C-alpha atoms as one frame of an Amber mdcrd trajectory, in Angstrom:
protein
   9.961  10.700  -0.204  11.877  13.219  -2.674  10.861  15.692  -4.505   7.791
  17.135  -5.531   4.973  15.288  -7.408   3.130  17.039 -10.636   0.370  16.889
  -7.766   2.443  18.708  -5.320   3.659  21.007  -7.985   0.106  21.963  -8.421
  -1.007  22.646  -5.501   1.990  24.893  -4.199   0.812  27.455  -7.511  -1.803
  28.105  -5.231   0.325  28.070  -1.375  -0.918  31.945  -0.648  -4.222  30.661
  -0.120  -3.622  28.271   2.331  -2.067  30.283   4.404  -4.584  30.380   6.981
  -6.073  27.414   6.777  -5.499  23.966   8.959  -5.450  21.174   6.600  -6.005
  17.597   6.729  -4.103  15.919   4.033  -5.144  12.819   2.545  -4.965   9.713
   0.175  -2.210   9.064  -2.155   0.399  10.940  -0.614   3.922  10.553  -2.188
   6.074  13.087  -1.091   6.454  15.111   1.979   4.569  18.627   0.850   2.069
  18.090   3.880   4.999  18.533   6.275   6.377  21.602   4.415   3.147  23.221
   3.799   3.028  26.986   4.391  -0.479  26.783   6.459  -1.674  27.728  10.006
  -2.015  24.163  10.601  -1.503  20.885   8.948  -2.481  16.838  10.104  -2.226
  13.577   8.017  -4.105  10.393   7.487  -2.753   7.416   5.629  -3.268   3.957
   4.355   0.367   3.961   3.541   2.884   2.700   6.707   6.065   3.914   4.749
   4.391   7.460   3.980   3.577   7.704   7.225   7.026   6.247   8.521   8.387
   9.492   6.407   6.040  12.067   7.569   5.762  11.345  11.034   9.624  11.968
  11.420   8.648  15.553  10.720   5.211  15.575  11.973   4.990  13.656  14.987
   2.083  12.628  16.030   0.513  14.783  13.639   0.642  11.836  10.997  -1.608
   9.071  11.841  -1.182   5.783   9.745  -4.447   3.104   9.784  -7.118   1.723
   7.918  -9.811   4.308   8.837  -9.173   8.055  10.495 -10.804   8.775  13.628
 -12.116  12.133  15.053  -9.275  13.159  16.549  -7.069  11.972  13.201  -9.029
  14.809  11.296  -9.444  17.367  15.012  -9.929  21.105  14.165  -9.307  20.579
  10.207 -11.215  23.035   8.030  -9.697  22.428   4.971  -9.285  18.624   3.177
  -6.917  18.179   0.786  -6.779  14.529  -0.883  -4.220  13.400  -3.292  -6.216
  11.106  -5.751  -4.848   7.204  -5.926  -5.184   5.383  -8.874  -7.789   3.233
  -7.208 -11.471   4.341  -7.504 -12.599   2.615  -5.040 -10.373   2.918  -2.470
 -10.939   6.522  -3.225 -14.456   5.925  -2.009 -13.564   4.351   1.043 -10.972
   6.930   2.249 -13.086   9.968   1.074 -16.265   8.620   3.133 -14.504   7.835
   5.611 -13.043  11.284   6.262 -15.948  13.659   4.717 -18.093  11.975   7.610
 -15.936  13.521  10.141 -15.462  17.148   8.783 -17.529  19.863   9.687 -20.248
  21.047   7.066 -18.709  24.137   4.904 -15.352  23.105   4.841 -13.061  23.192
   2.094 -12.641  20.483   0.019  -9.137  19.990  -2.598  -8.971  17.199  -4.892
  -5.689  16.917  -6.709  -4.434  14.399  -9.405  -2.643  13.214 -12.022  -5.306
  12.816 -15.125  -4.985   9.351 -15.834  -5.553   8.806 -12.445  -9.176   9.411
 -13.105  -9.504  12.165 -10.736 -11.948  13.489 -12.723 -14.348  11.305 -11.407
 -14.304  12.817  -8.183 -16.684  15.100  -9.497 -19.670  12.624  -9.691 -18.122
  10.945  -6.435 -18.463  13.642  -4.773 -21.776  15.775  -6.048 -24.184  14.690
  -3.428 -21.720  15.657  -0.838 -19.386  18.373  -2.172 -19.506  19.376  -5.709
 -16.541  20.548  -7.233 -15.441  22.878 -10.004 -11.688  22.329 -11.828  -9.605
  25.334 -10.210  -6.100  24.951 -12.185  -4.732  22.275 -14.515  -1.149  21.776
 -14.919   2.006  19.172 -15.153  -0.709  16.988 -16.525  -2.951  17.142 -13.210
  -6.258  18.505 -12.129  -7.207  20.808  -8.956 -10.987  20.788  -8.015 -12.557
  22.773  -4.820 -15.582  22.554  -3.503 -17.420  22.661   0.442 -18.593  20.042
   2.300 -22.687  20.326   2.204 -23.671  17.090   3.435 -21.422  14.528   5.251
 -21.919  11.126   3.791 -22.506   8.163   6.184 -19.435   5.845   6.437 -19.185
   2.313   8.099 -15.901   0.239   7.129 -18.325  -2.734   7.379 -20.009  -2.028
   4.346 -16.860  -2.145   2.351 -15.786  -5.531   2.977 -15.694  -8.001   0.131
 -14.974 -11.845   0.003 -14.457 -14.906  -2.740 -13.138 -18.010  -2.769  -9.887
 -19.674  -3.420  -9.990 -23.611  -3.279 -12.414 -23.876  -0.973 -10.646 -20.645
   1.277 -12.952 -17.968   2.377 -10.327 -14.401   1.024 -11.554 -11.335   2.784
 -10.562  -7.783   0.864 -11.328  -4.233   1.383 -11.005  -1.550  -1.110  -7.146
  -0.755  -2.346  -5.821  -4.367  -1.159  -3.903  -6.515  -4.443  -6.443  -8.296
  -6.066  -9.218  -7.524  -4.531 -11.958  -8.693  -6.556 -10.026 -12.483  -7.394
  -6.958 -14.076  -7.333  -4.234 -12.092  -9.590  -2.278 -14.869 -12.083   1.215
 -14.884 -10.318  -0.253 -15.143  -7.079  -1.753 -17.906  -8.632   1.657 -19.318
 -10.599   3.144 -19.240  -7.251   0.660 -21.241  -5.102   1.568 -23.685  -8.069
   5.206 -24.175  -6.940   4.073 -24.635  -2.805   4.491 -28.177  -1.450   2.074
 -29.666   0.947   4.136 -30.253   4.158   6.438 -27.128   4.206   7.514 -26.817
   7.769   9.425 -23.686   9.891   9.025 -20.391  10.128   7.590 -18.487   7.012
   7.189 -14.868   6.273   4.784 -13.642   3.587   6.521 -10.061   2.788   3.278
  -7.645   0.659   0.668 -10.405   2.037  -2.539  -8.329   0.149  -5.412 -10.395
   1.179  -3.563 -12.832   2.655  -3.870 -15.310   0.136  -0.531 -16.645  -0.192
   0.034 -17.794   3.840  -3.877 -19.012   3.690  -3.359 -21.267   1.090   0.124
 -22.302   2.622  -1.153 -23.047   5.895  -4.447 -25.245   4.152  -1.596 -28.281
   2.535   1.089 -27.331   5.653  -0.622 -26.610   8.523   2.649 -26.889  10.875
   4.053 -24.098   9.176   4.026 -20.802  11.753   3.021 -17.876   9.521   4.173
 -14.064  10.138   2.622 -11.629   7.423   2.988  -8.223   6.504   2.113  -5.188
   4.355   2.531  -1.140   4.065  -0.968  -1.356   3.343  -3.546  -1.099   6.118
  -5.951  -1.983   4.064  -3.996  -5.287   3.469  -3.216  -5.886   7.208  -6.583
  -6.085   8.032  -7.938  -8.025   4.901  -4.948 -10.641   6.095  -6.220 -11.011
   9.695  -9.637 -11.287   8.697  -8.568 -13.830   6.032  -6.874 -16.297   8.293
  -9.698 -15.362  10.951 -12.138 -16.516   8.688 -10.265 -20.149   7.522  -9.209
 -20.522  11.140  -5.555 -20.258  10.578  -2.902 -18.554  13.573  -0.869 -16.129
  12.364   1.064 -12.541  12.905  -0.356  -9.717  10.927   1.313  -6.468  11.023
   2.087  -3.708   9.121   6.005  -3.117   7.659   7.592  -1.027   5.397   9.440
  -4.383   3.383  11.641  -5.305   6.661  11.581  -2.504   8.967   9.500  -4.106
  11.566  10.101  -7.508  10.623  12.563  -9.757  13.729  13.797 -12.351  13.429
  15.149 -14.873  11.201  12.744 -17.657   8.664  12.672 -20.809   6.352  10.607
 -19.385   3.522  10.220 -15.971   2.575   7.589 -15.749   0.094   6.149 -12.773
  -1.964   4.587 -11.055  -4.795   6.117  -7.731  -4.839   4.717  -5.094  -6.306
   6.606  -2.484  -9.155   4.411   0.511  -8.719   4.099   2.913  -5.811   0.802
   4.648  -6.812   0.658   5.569 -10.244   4.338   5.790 -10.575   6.787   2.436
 -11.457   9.419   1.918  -8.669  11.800  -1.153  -8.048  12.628  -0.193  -4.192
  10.288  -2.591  -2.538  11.663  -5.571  -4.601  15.171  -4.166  -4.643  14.733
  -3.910  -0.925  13.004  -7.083  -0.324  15.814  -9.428  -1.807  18.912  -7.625
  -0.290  17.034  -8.195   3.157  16.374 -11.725   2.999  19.926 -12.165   3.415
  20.115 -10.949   7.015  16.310 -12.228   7.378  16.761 -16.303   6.142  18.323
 -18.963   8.641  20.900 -20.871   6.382  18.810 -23.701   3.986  16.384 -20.828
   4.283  14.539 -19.941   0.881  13.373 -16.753  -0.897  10.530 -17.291  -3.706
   8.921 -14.194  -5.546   6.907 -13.954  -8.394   7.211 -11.362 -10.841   6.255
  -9.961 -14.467   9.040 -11.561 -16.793  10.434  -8.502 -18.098  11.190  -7.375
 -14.142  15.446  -7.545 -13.569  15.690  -9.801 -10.777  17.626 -12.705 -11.571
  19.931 -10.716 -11.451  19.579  -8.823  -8.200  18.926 -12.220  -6.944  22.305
 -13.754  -8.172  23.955 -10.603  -6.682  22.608 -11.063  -3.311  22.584 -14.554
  -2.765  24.856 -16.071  -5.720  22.376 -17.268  -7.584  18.775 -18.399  -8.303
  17.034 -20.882 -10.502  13.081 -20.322 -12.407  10.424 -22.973 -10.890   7.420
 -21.952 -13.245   6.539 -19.481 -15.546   4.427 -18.319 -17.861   4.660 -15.820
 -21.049   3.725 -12.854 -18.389   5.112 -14.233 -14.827   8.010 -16.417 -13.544
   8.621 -17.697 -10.045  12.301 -17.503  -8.616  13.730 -19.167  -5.888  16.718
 -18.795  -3.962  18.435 -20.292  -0.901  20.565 -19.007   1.776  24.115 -20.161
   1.723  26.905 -19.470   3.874  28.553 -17.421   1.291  25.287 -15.292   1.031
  25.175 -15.185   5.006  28.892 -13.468   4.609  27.336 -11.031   1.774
């Protein structure tokens, strides 16, 4: 996390009046305003294990990272204030979730970038809190309102499912493809043989499609997934739970809690963080495979074709060669050499 967002921006126009209030910050957080924040108090809750990972270096145990807060996540907070993602309805989820712990009459801040959508956290959020626009600047909007009525909130009722040849996919609001299988997810399972074997790591798992439908054709294949998402860590486990497959599930910020060494890295890496474009996951994902591949071991993304890494892949590991593609996605592959072990 760097500098300030437009979102950010926004809301510190307005810092003086925050002054005495103890905030629970929210949703799509991208910087590190909430641990900077002139205010008598200040708390976090995140989906997000690498915007936690930053916060919580400054905020201790103040910053809580998981799928849904808890009581004491949100504590003595009289004052919400929720970045809005670009997701609507993972939006819903996180704003339920937390509105249902506040105490009635508390203040409620909505900030966001306008193409966002954020404006439609004013018919979101009518029943509960209506909101009026406060200030609208760098291309964002600032809405206030107070909590009237919590909502009811039960994670179970946000659980969604389909199928995948014959595999049952479970998804939750905010996880990669959540309402069907994306087309490079798809291009890739193309390029999987029945009968892989080892150790295999599915780096940005989602929904846990990828290792399911691994595991169906090569069941001796021992599966380790992970995500920054908690949303995605726990659509994964309950996607494997659900076809009966074994497999570690945890969350990761691309390799900082991965151990170990594998055969087959595999992953559709994503180029946004939020609303905004950003290479450093990918970037980040193939110079690690080097120190995370045993040697014959192979890395194979898939990617949107204009996306510049053949040649990050050739710098890392020497080269790389295209298995499939179509006029939007290819899939690379690479394999760990002894010359990339040196690298």
């Amino acid at each position: 996390m760097s500098a300030f967002t437009p979102a950010s921006e926004v809301l510190l126009r307005h810092s003086d009046d925050f002054a005495q209030s103890r905030i629970l910050f929210a949703g799509d957080l991208q910087d590190d305003l909430p641990a900077r924040f002139n205010s008598a108090a200040a708390r976090v809750h995140t989906q997000q294990f690498h915007h936690w990972q930053a916060l919580s270096q400054r905020m201790d145990d103040r910053a809580r990272f998981g799928l849904a807060a808890q009581a004491d996540d949100v504590a003595d907070s009289d004052t919400l204030i929720y970045y809005w993602p670009k997701n609507k309805p993972e939006a819903q989820f996180q704003l339920m979730n937390i509105l249902s712990l506040l105490p009635v009459g508390c203040d409620i801040f909505i900030v966001g970038e306008n193409r966002s959508g954020v404006r439609s956290a004013e018919q979101m959020l009518m029943d509960y809190a209506p909101l009026s626009k406060v200030d609208s600047a760098r291309r964002c909007g600032l809405y206030h309102g107070r909590l009237e009525k919590r909502p009811t909130f039960a994670v179970d009722a946000y659980w969604d499912a389909y199928s995948v040849d014959g595999l049952a996919i479970k998804t939750l609001p905010g996880v990669f493809s959540r309402d069907g299988l994306d087309a490079g997810s798809r291009l890739l399972l193309t390029t999987l043989t029945p009968h892989t074997k080892g150790k295999v790591l599915d780096m940005g798992c989602g929904a846990g499609v990828l290792s399911a439908a691994l595991a169906h054709h090569s069941p001796k294949v021992r599966l380790t997934l992970c995500d920054v998402s908690a949303a995605a860590v726990e659509a994964s486990r309950a996607t494997l739970a659900a076809n009966g497959i074994e497999g570690e599930v945890f969350a990761s910020n691309v390799f900082s809690e991965v151990k170990g060494r594998f055969d087959l890295i595999i992953s559709n890496p994503p180029f946004h963080d939020g609303l905004q474009t950003s290479f450093d996951a990918t970037q980040a994902l193939i110079r690690g495979a080097v120190r995370h591949l045993n040697i014959g071991g192979e890395l194979r993304i898939v990617a949107n074709a204009f996306l510049p890494w053949p040649q990050a892949l050739d710098e890392a590991f020497g080269f790389h060669e295209t298995l499939a593609q179509t006029g939007r996605f290819r899939v690379y592959r690479t394999v760990m050499t002894h010359r990339a072990k040196k690298a």
